[in-house]
Amino acid sequence: DLHRWLQNNSWLQLKPYWITVMLYADSDAVRPAPVRVPIILPHELMFALWRSGLRNFTQVLFNGREPHSTLAEFWEQAVQSPWAVEHPSVRDNLEYLEWLIPLILHVDGANAYSNQECVVYSFGSPLAHGGHCYNQRLFTASFMAETYDHPVLKDLVNKTMANVYAWSFELLE
């Protein structure tokens, strides 16, 4: 559970931010209802990671490699790709690329118990490849899979999470 993970990583010193999403409140629910769920905002997680020290920051985002040369090498290759030329964060910040850390959003299922699965939302840097997934993915939210086991609900939750991520990532710029 995300909240327990945060408590076990006291160096983060983060409190959850509560959002409301439409979910089945429990396994007996017939109709979805608005449910308040805790998430960790990406901009707060990145700040906490930075505040924890350069060693943690570089381990999680660069798998321990030196940040400036790793970023320079990445962007030297990436700016030649069509996606990079069109991406507003890249296009509008060419002079700051040595500070622009690429991030990947990830949603995946994970076994919570022997017969239950949860859906985990996380993000991380592609520059951290090769490390342990707990060291390269920053977990932001999780839901029991059964609580939104319907395509319309999945779409609503994903849109809500995308809006929260967009707002939070704007604060990182």
Short mmCIF file of C-alpha atoms in Angstrom, two decimals:
data_model
loop_
_atom_site.label_atom_id
_atom_site.label_comp_id
_atom_site.label_asym_id
_atom_site.label_seq_id
_atom_site.Cartn_x
_atom_site.Cartn_y
_atom_site.Cartn_z
CA ASP A 1 0.00 0.00 0.00
CA LEU A 2 1.29 3.41 -1.00
CA HIS A 3 0.79 5.05 2.36
CA ARG A 4 2.77 2.34 4.18
CA TRP A 5 5.56 2.61 1.58
CA LEU A 6 5.76 6.34 2.32
CA GLN A 7 5.88 5.78 6.05
CA ASN A 8 8.73 3.28 5.58
CA ASN A 9 10.65 5.86 3.54
CA SER A 10 10.64 8.59 6.15
CA TRP A 11 13.27 10.59 4.26
CA LEU A 12 10.47 11.57 1.86
CA GLN A 13 8.47 13.42 4.54
CA LEU A 14 5.39 13.57 2.30
CA LYS A 15 1.72 13.62 3.09
CA PRO A 16 -0.84 12.27 0.64
CA TYR A 17 -2.99 14.59 -1.46
CA TRP A 18 -6.58 13.40 -1.68
CA ILE A 19 -8.49 13.27 -4.95
CA THR A 20 -12.00 12.05 -5.68
CA VAL A 21 -12.51 9.39 -8.33
CA MET A 22 -15.46 7.22 -9.32
CA LEU A 23 -14.91 3.68 -8.03
CA TYR A 24 -16.85 0.72 -6.74
CA ALA A 25 -16.57 1.41 -3.01
CA ASP A 26 -16.29 -2.31 -2.20
CA SER A 27 -16.72 -5.72 -3.84
CA ASP A 28 -20.48 -5.72 -3.12
CA ALA A 29 -21.15 -2.33 -4.69
CA VAL A 30 -23.58 -2.30 -7.61
CA ARG A 31 -22.89 1.24 -8.78
CA PRO A 32 -19.72 3.30 -8.69
CA ALA A 33 -19.58 6.21 -6.28
CA PRO A 34 -17.20 9.10 -5.64
CA VAL A 35 -14.35 7.85 -3.43
CA ARG A 36 -11.55 9.93 -1.92
CA VAL A 37 -8.17 8.29 -2.49
CA PRO A 38 -4.64 9.33 -1.49
CA ILE A 39 -2.02 10.10 -4.09
CA ILE A 40 1.44 11.60 -3.97
CA LEU A 41 1.92 14.58 -6.25
CA PRO A 42 4.87 14.17 -8.62
CA HIS A 43 6.25 17.67 -8.03
CA GLU A 44 6.30 17.08 -4.28
CA LEU A 45 7.95 13.69 -4.74
CA MET A 46 10.63 15.20 -6.99
CA PHE A 47 11.28 17.98 -4.47
CA ALA A 48 11.52 15.49 -1.61
CA LEU A 49 13.92 13.40 -3.66
CA TRP A 50 16.09 16.47 -4.36
CA ARG A 51 15.96 17.49 -0.72
CA SER A 52 17.08 13.98 0.33
CA GLY A 53 20.48 14.59 -1.24
CA LEU A 54 22.36 14.25 -4.49
CA ARG A 55 23.15 10.58 -3.89
CA ASN A 56 19.46 9.58 -3.67
CA PHE A 57 18.50 11.92 -6.50
CA THR A 58 21.09 10.53 -8.92
CA GLN A 59 20.44 6.92 -7.87
CA VAL A 60 16.71 7.16 -8.53
CA LEU A 61 16.75 9.29 -11.69
CA PHE A 62 20.11 8.34 -13.26
CA ASN A 63 20.92 4.93 -11.71
CA GLY A 64 23.90 6.56 -9.99
CA ARG A 65 25.40 8.05 -13.15
CA GLU A 66 26.57 11.67 -13.30
CA PRO A 67 23.49 13.78 -14.16
CA HIS A 68 24.91 16.46 -16.49
CA SER A 69 26.77 14.15 -18.85
CA THR A 70 23.90 11.65 -18.82
CA LEU A 71 21.39 14.38 -19.71
CA ALA A 72 23.69 15.87 -22.36
CA GLU A 73 24.10 12.48 -24.04
CA PHE A 74 20.35 11.79 -23.91
CA TRP A 75 19.28 15.16 -25.34
CA GLU A 76 21.98 15.14 -28.01
CA GLN A 77 20.32 12.04 -29.44
CA ALA A 78 16.71 12.89 -28.55
CA VAL A 79 16.52 16.30 -30.23
CA GLN A 80 17.03 14.53 -33.54
CA SER A 81 13.76 12.61 -33.02
CA PRO A 82 10.44 13.99 -34.33
CA TRP A 83 8.74 13.66 -30.92
CA ALA A 84 11.36 15.86 -29.26
CA VAL A 85 11.12 18.63 -31.84
CA GLU A 86 7.35 18.80 -31.36
CA HIS A 87 7.29 18.39 -27.58
CA PRO A 88 6.56 21.79 -25.95
CA SER A 89 8.80 21.20 -22.93
CA VAL A 90 11.72 20.52 -25.24
CA ARG A 91 10.90 23.07 -27.94
CA ASP A 92 10.39 25.89 -25.41
CA ASN A 93 13.44 25.05 -23.28
CA LEU A 94 16.28 24.25 -25.69
CA GLU A 95 18.72 26.38 -23.70
CA TYR A 96 17.87 24.45 -20.51
CA LEU A 97 18.11 20.86 -21.77
CA GLU A 98 20.98 20.07 -19.42
CA TRP A 99 18.44 20.54 -16.58
CA LEU A 100 15.43 18.89 -18.25
CA ILE A 101 14.97 15.37 -16.89
CA PRO A 102 12.82 13.15 -19.13
CA LEU A 103 10.10 11.28 -17.29
CA ILE A 104 7.95 8.30 -18.21
CA LEU A 105 4.49 7.65 -16.77
CA HIS A 106 3.67 4.04 -15.98
CA VAL A 107 0.45 2.23 -15.03
CA ASP A 108 0.57 -1.47 -14.28
CA GLY A 109 -1.04 -4.21 -12.25
CA ALA A 110 0.65 -5.72 -9.22
CA ASN A 111 -0.38 -8.56 -6.95
CA ALA A 112 -1.55 -7.16 -3.65
CA TYR A 113 -2.59 -10.44 -2.08
CA SER A 114 -2.64 -13.99 -3.43
CA ASN A 115 -6.00 -13.44 -5.14
CA GLN A 116 -6.18 -9.65 -5.56
CA GLU A 117 -4.49 -7.20 -7.85
CA CYS A 118 -3.97 -3.50 -7.53
CA VAL A 119 -3.25 -0.97 -10.23
CA VAL A 120 -0.19 1.17 -9.54
CA TYR A 121 0.54 4.59 -11.04
CA SER A 122 4.16 5.65 -11.08
CA PHE A 123 6.67 7.72 -13.00
CA GLY A 124 10.40 7.65 -13.43
CA SER A 125 13.28 8.58 -15.65
CA PRO A 126 14.27 6.45 -18.65
CA LEU A 127 17.83 7.37 -17.70
CA ALA A 128 17.59 5.13 -14.62
CA HIS A 129 17.38 1.93 -16.68
CA GLY A 130 19.25 -1.02 -15.29
CA GLY A 131 18.40 -0.40 -11.65
CA HIS A 132 15.84 -2.04 -9.39
CA CYS A 133 12.26 -0.97 -10.19
CA TYR A 134 11.76 0.39 -6.64
CA ASN A 135 14.74 2.66 -7.28
CA GLN A 136 13.59 3.86 -10.68
CA ARG A 137 9.82 4.19 -10.32
CA LEU A 138 8.32 6.79 -8.06
CA PHE A 139 4.96 5.48 -6.91
CA THR A 140 2.15 8.02 -6.78
CA ALA A 141 -1.13 6.09 -6.44
CA SER A 142 -2.66 2.65 -6.28
CA PHE A 143 -6.18 1.28 -6.52
CA MET A 144 -7.50 -2.21 -6.02
CA ALA A 145 -8.23 -3.47 -9.55
CA GLU A 146 -11.71 -4.67 -8.60
CA THR A 147 -12.76 -1.14 -7.58
CA TYR A 148 -12.69 0.06 -11.16
CA ASP A 149 -13.13 -3.10 -13.15
CA HIS A 150 -15.12 -1.46 -15.94
CA PRO A 151 -13.74 0.24 -19.09
CA VAL A 152 -15.65 3.48 -18.44
CA LEU A 153 -14.38 3.71 -14.86
CA LYS A 154 -10.81 2.92 -15.94
CA ASP A 155 -11.06 5.71 -18.49
CA LEU A 156 -12.42 8.17 -15.89
CA VAL A 157 -9.72 7.30 -13.34
CA ASN A 158 -6.97 7.50 -16.00
CA LYS A 159 -8.25 10.91 -17.15
CA THR A 160 -8.37 12.16 -13.55
CA MET A 161 -4.82 10.93 -12.94
CA ALA A 162 -3.65 12.47 -16.23
CA ASN A 163 -5.12 15.84 -15.21
CA VAL A 164 -3.49 15.67 -11.77
CA TYR A 165 -0.15 14.67 -13.33
CA ALA A 166 -0.40 17.48 -15.91
CA TRP A 167 -1.06 20.05 -13.19
CA SER A 168 1.76 18.71 -11.01
CA PHE A 169 4.27 18.47 -13.86
CA GLU A 170 3.52 22.08 -14.84
CA LEU A 171 4.75 23.04 -11.39
CA LEU A 172 8.06 21.27 -12.12
CA GLU A 173 8.80 23.46 -15.14
#
